[in-house]
Short mmCIF file of C-alpha atoms in Angstrom, two decimals:
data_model
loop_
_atom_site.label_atom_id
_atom_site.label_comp_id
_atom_site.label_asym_id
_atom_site.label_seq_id
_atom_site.Cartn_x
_atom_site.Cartn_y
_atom_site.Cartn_z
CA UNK A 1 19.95 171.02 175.71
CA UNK A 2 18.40 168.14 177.97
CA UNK A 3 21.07 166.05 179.35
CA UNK A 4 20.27 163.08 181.21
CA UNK A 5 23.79 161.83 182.77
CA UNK A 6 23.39 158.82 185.59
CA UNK A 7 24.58 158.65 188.85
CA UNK A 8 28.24 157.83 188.89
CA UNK A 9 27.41 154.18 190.41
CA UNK A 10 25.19 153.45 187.77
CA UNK A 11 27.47 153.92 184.87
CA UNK A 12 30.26 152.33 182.65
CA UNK A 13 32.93 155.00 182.24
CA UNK A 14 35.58 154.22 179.60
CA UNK A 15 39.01 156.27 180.64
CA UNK A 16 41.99 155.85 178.24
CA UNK A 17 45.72 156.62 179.61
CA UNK A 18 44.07 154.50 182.50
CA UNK A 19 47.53 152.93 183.80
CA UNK A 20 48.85 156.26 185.49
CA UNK A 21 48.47 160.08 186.45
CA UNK A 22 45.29 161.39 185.90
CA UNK A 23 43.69 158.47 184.10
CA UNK A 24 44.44 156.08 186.78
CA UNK A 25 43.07 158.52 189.92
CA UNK A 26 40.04 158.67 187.66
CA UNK A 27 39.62 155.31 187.33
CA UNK A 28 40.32 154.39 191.12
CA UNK A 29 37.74 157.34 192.05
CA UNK A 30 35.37 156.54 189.58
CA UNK A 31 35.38 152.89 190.93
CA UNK A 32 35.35 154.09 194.82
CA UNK A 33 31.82 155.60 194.02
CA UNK A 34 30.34 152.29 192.35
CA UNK A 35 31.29 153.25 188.50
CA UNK A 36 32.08 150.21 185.94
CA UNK A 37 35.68 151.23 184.63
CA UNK A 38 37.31 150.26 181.48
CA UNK A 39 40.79 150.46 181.65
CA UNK A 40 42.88 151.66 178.17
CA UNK A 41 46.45 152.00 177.85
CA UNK A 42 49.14 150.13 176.09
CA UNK A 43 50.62 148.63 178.86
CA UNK A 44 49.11 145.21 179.16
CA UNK A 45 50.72 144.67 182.34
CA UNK A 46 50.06 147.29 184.40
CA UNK A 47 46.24 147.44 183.06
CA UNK A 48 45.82 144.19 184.39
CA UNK A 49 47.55 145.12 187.98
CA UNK A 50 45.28 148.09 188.26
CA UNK A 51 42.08 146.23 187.21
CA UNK A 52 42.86 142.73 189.94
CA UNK A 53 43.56 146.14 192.48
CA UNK A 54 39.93 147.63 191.57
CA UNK A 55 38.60 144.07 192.39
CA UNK A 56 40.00 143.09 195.41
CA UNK A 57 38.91 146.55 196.58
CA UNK A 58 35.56 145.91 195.77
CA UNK A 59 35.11 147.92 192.14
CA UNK A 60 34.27 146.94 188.97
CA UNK A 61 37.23 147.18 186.16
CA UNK A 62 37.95 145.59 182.84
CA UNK A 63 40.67 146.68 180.26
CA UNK A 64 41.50 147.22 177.34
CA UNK A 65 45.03 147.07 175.51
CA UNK A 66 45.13 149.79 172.76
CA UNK A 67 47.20 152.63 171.22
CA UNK A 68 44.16 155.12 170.76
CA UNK A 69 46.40 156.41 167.71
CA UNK A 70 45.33 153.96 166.03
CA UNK A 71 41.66 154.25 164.80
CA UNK A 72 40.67 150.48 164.71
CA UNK A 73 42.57 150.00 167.98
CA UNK A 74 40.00 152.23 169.44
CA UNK A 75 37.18 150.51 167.73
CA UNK A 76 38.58 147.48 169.95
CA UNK A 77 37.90 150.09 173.00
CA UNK A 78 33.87 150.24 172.18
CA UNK A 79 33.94 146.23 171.33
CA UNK A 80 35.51 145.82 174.92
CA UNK A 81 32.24 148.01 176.43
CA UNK A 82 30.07 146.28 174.56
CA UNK A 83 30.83 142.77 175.43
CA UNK A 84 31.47 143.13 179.32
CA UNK A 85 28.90 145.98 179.85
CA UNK A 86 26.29 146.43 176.97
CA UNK A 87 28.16 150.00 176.06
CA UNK A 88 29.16 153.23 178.82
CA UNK A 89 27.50 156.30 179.18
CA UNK A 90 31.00 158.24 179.82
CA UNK A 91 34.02 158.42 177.29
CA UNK A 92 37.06 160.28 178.83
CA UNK A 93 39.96 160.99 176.85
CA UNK A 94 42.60 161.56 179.17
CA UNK A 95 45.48 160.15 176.97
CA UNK A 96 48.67 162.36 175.98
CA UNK A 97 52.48 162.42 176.07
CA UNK A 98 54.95 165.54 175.76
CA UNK A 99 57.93 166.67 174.37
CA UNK A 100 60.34 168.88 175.99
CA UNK A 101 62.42 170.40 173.40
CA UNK A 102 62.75 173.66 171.23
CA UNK A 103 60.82 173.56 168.20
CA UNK A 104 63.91 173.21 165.75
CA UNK A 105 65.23 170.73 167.30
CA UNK A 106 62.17 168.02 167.47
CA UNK A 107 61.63 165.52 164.46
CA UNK A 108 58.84 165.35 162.58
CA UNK A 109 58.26 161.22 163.34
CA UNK A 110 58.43 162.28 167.42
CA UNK A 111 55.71 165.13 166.19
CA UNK A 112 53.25 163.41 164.70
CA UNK A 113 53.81 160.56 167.10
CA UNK A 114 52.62 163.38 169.75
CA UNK A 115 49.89 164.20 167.63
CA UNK A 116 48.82 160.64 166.85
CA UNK A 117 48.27 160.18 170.47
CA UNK A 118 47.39 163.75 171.80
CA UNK A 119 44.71 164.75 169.03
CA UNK A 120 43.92 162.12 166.80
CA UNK A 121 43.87 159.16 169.29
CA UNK A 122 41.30 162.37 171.17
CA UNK A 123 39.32 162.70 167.71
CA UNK A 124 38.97 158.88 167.17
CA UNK A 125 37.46 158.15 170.74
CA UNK A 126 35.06 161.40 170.55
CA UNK A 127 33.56 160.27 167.34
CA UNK A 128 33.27 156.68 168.57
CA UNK A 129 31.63 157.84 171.73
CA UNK A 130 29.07 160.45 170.18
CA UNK A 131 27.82 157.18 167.41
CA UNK A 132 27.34 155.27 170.80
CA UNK A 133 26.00 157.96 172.92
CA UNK A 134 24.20 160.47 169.96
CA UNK A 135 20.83 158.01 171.26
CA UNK A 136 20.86 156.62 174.60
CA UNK A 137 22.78 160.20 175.93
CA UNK A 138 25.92 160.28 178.06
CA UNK A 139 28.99 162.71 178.49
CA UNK A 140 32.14 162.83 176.32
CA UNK A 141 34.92 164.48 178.81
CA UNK A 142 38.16 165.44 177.17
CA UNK A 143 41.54 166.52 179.01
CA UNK A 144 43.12 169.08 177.81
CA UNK A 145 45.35 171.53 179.01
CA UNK A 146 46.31 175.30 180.70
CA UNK A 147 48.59 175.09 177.90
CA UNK A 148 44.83 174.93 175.39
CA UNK A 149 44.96 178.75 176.19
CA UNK A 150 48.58 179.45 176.57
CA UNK A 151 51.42 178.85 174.85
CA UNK A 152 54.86 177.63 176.45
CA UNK A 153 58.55 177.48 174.89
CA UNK A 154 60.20 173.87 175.45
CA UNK A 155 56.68 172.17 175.31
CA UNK A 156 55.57 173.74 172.15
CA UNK A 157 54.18 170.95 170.10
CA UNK A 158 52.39 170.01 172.89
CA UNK A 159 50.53 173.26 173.80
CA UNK A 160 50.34 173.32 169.58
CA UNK A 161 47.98 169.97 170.41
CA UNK A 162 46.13 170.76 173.55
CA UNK A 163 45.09 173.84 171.15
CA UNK A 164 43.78 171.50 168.60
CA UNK A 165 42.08 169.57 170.92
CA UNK A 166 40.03 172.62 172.17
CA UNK A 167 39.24 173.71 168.46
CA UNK A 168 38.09 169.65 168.05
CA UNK A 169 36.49 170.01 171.15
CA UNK A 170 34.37 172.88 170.69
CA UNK A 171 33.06 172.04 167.73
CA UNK A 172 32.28 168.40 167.90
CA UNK A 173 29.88 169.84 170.77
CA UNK A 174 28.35 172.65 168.96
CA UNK A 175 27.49 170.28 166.28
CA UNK A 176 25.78 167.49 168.80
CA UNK A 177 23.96 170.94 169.89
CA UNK A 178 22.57 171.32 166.29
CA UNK A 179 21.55 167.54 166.01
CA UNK A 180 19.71 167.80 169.39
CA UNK A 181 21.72 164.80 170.56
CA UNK A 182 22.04 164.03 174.47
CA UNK A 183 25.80 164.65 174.52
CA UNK A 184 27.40 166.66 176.99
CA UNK A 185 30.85 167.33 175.71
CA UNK A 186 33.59 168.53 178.29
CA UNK A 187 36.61 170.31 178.06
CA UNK A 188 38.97 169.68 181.14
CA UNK A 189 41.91 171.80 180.94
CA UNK A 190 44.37 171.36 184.21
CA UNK A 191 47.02 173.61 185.45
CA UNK A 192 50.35 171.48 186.00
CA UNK A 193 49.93 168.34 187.61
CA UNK A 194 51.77 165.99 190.18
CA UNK A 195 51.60 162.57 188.20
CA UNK A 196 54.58 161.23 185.70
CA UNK A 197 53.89 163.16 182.84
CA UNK A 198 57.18 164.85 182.89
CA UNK A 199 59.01 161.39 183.50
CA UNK A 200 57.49 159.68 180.32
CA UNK A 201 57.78 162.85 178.19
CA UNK A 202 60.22 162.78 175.52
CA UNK A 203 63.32 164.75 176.32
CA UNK A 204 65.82 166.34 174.09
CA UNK A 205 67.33 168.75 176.97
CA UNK A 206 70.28 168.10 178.94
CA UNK A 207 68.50 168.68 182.18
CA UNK A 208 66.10 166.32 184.42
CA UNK A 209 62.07 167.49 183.44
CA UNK A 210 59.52 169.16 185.89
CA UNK A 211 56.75 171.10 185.77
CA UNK A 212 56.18 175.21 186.31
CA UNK A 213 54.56 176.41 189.89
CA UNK A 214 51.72 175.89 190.68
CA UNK A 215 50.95 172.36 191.12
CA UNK A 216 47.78 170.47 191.96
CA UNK A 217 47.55 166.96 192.84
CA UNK A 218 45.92 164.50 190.20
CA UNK A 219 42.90 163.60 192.28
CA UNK A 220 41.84 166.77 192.20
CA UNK A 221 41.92 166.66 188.38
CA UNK A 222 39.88 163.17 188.83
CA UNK A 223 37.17 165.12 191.07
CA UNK A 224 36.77 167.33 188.50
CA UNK A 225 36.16 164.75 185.46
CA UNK A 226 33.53 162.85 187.39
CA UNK A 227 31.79 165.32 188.74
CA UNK A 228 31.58 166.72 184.96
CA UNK A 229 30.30 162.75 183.85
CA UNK A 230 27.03 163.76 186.18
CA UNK A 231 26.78 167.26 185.41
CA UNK A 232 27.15 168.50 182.30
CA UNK A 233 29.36 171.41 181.89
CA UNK A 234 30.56 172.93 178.56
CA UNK A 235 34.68 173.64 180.10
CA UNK A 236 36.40 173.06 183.82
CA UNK A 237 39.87 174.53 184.40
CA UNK A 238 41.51 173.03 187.22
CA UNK A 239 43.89 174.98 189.12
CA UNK A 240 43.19 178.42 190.03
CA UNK A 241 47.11 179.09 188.57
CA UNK A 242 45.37 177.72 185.31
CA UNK A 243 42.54 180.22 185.36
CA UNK A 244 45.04 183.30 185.93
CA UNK A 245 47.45 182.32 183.23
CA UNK A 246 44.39 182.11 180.46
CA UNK A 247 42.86 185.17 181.90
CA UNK A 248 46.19 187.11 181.59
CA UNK A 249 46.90 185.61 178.15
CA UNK A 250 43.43 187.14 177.09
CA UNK A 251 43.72 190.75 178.64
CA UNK A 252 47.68 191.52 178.30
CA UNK A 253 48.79 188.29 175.47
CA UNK A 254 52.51 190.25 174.63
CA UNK A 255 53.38 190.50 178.38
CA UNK A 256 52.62 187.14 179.02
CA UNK A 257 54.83 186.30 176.21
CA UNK A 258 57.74 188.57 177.31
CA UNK A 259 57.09 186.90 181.19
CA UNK A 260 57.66 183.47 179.53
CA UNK A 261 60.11 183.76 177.26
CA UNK A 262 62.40 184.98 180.62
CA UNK A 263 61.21 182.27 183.02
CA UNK A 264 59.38 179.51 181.96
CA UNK A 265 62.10 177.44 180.24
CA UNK A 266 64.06 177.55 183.49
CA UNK A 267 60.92 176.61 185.72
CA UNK A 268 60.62 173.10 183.43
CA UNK A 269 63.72 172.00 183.77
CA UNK A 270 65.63 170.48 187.25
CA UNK A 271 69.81 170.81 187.81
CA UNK A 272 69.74 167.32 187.37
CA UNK A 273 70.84 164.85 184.86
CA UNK A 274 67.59 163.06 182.95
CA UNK A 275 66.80 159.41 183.63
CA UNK A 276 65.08 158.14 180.92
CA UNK A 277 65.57 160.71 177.58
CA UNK A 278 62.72 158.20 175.56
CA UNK A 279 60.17 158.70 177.85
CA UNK A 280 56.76 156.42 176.54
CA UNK A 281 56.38 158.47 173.42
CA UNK A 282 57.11 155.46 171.11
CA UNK A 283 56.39 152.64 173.39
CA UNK A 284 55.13 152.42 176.84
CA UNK A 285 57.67 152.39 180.12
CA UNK A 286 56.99 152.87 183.73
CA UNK A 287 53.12 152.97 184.61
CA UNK A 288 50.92 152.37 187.54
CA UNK A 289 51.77 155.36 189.41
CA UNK A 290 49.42 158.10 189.96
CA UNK A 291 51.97 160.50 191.38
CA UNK A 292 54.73 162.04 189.87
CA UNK A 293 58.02 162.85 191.88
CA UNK A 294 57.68 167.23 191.55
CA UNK A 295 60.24 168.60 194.48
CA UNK A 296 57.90 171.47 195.10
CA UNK A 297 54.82 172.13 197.27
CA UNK A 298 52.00 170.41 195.68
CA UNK A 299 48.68 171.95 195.86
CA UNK A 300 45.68 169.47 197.63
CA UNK A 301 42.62 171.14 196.20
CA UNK A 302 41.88 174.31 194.39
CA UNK A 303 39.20 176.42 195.76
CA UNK A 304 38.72 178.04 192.45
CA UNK A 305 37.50 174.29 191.18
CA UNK A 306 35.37 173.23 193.84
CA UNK A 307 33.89 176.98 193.52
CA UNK A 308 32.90 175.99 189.84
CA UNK A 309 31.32 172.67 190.50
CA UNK A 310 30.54 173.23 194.01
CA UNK A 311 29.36 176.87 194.19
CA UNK A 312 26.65 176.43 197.38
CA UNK A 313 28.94 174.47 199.38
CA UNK A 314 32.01 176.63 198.54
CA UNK A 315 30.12 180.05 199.01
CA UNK A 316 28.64 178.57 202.53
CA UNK A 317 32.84 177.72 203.43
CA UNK A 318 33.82 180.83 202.52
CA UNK A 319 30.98 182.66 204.46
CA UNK A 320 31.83 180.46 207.61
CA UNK A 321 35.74 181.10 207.08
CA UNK A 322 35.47 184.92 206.72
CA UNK A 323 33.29 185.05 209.98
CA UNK A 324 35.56 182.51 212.11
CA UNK A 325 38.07 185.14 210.98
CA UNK A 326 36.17 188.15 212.10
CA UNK A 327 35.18 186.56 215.33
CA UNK A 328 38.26 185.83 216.27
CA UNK A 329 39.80 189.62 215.33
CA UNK A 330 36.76 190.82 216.90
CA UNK A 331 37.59 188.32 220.22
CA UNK A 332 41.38 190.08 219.95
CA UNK A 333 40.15 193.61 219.91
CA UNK A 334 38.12 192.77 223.42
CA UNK A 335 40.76 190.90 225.00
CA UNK A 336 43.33 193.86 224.25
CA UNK A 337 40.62 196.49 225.66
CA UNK A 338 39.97 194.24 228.57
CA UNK A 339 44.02 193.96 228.92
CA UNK A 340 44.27 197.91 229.55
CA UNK A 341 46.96 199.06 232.08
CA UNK A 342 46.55 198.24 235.38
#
């Protein structure tokens, strides 16, 4: 297929869950390099804090208040585009809440509220996107998940959508394959994450929420989306943790199962007492924070990533690492000859 995506500073990228985490590094990025942002999110407030930020920086930014749940709220996303910019050539769907809880114990109104946001408010702004972009061409870049491969207990109706979205996913792109249209369509999924996700999930435990080891920062996550918005590519894992745990799954599924059904419960939940048990499922809370507050060591960048969308560059590191590494064990073996007994 014959893409033809623009340079980032020549394009209007739409981003939805805009007003923290991985949306809102995206959005500051995508601005940094000379991009036209539209903000979405349902918090009014913060949208407009973020976009009067972008500006006095220098960026570009409008927003857009909308619950992409709703299908004719994210109709009001494409009217937005339209009026300020003429349309976008990027549509990332980075919205998505979770639930920490055990399967029996979750309602069905906080389920499909997950789903609402997770997959359909996903499906709504991929459909809108390909009628704008089937034409003029562009890139459609979804976030989904490690948890798209791999199944977790405690966050179970959440991996249940991040699998939907990769069955949505693959085959809204397989079928803008068959029409010939100019859309590259994305699938990002990231290991876990240093931004608030586990803050404005919904919690039915007794215990403060985290996230299982390893973890990346978000703007490495953000890297990855907009360097997919110039280069088409048909999946990007971030997180070299995220690659392993699919690539077990495949190979050796029932003792990945057995492995998380005796740790992983424990590794998403902190001794603590939980803050805020609502989270933003329903209604939105605390935003304009890109960071979360994870207590562990949080991975910078992930060489496995920048080896996917960077290949040369990595490959020419790596070379120059390895022989910085032999010179200097080659510099200790002559030293330690020349140090001989006198």
């Amino acid at each position: 297929m014959n893409y033809s995506l623009k340079p980032l500073n020549e394009q209007v990228i739409v981003i939805t869950g805009a007003s923290s985490g991985i949306g809102l590094a995206t959005a500051k990025a995508a601005a940094a390099k000379g991009a036209t942002v539209i903000l979405v999110a349902r918090n009014r407030e913060a949208l407009e804090d973020i976009e009067q930020q972008i500006r006095n920086e220098g960026g570009k930014a409008f927003h857009c208040v909308a619950d992409v749940g709703h299908q004719e709220e994210v109709q009001w996303i494409v009217d937005v585009a339209q009026q300020e910019c003429g349309g976008f050539d990027t549509w990332v769907n980075n919205a998505g809440l979770s639930i920490y809880g055990r399967l029996e114990e979750v309602t069905d109104e906080d389920n499909r509220r997950l789903f609402d946001t997770n997959f359909w408010g996903l499906v709504y702004g991929s459909l809108a996107a390909a009628k704008h972009l089937r034409t003029k061409g562009g890139a459609i870049i979804n976030v989904g998940s490690e948890v798209s491969d791999v199944a977790v207990p405690l966050q179970g109706m959440y991996a249940a959508s991040k699998h939907a979205v990769k069955g949505f996913t693959d085959a809204l792109r397989i079928e803008l394959m068959e029409d010939k249209a100019p859309v590259s369509v994305t699938l990002i999924k990231p290991a876990g994450i240093n931004t608030p996700f586990p803050e404005h999930a919904k919690n039915y435990t007794d215990k403060a929420l985290t996230l299982p080891a390893p973890v990346y920062t978000p703007e490495e996550v953000a890297s990855a989306i907009l360097h997919a918005a110039e280069h088409p590519y048909r999946d990007l894992m971030v997180g070299g943790g995220a690659k392993a745990m699919s690539a077990l799954n495949k190979r050796f599924p029932g003792l990945l199962d057995w492995i998380s059904s005796k740790v992983m419960s424990k590794e998403q939940l902190r001794d603590e007492a939980p803050v805020n048990k609502e989270g933003s499922l329903h209604a939105p809370s605390t935003d304009g924070e890109v960071h979360g507050n994870y207590k562990g060591y949080v991975m910078k960048t992930s060489l496995y990533t920048r080896a996917k969308t960077h290949p040369v560059a990595t490959g020419v590191l790596t070379v120059a690492a390895s022989a910085a590494v032999f010179a200097l064990l080659n510099n200790s073996r002559k030293n330690g000859k020349n140090k001989g007994p006198h």
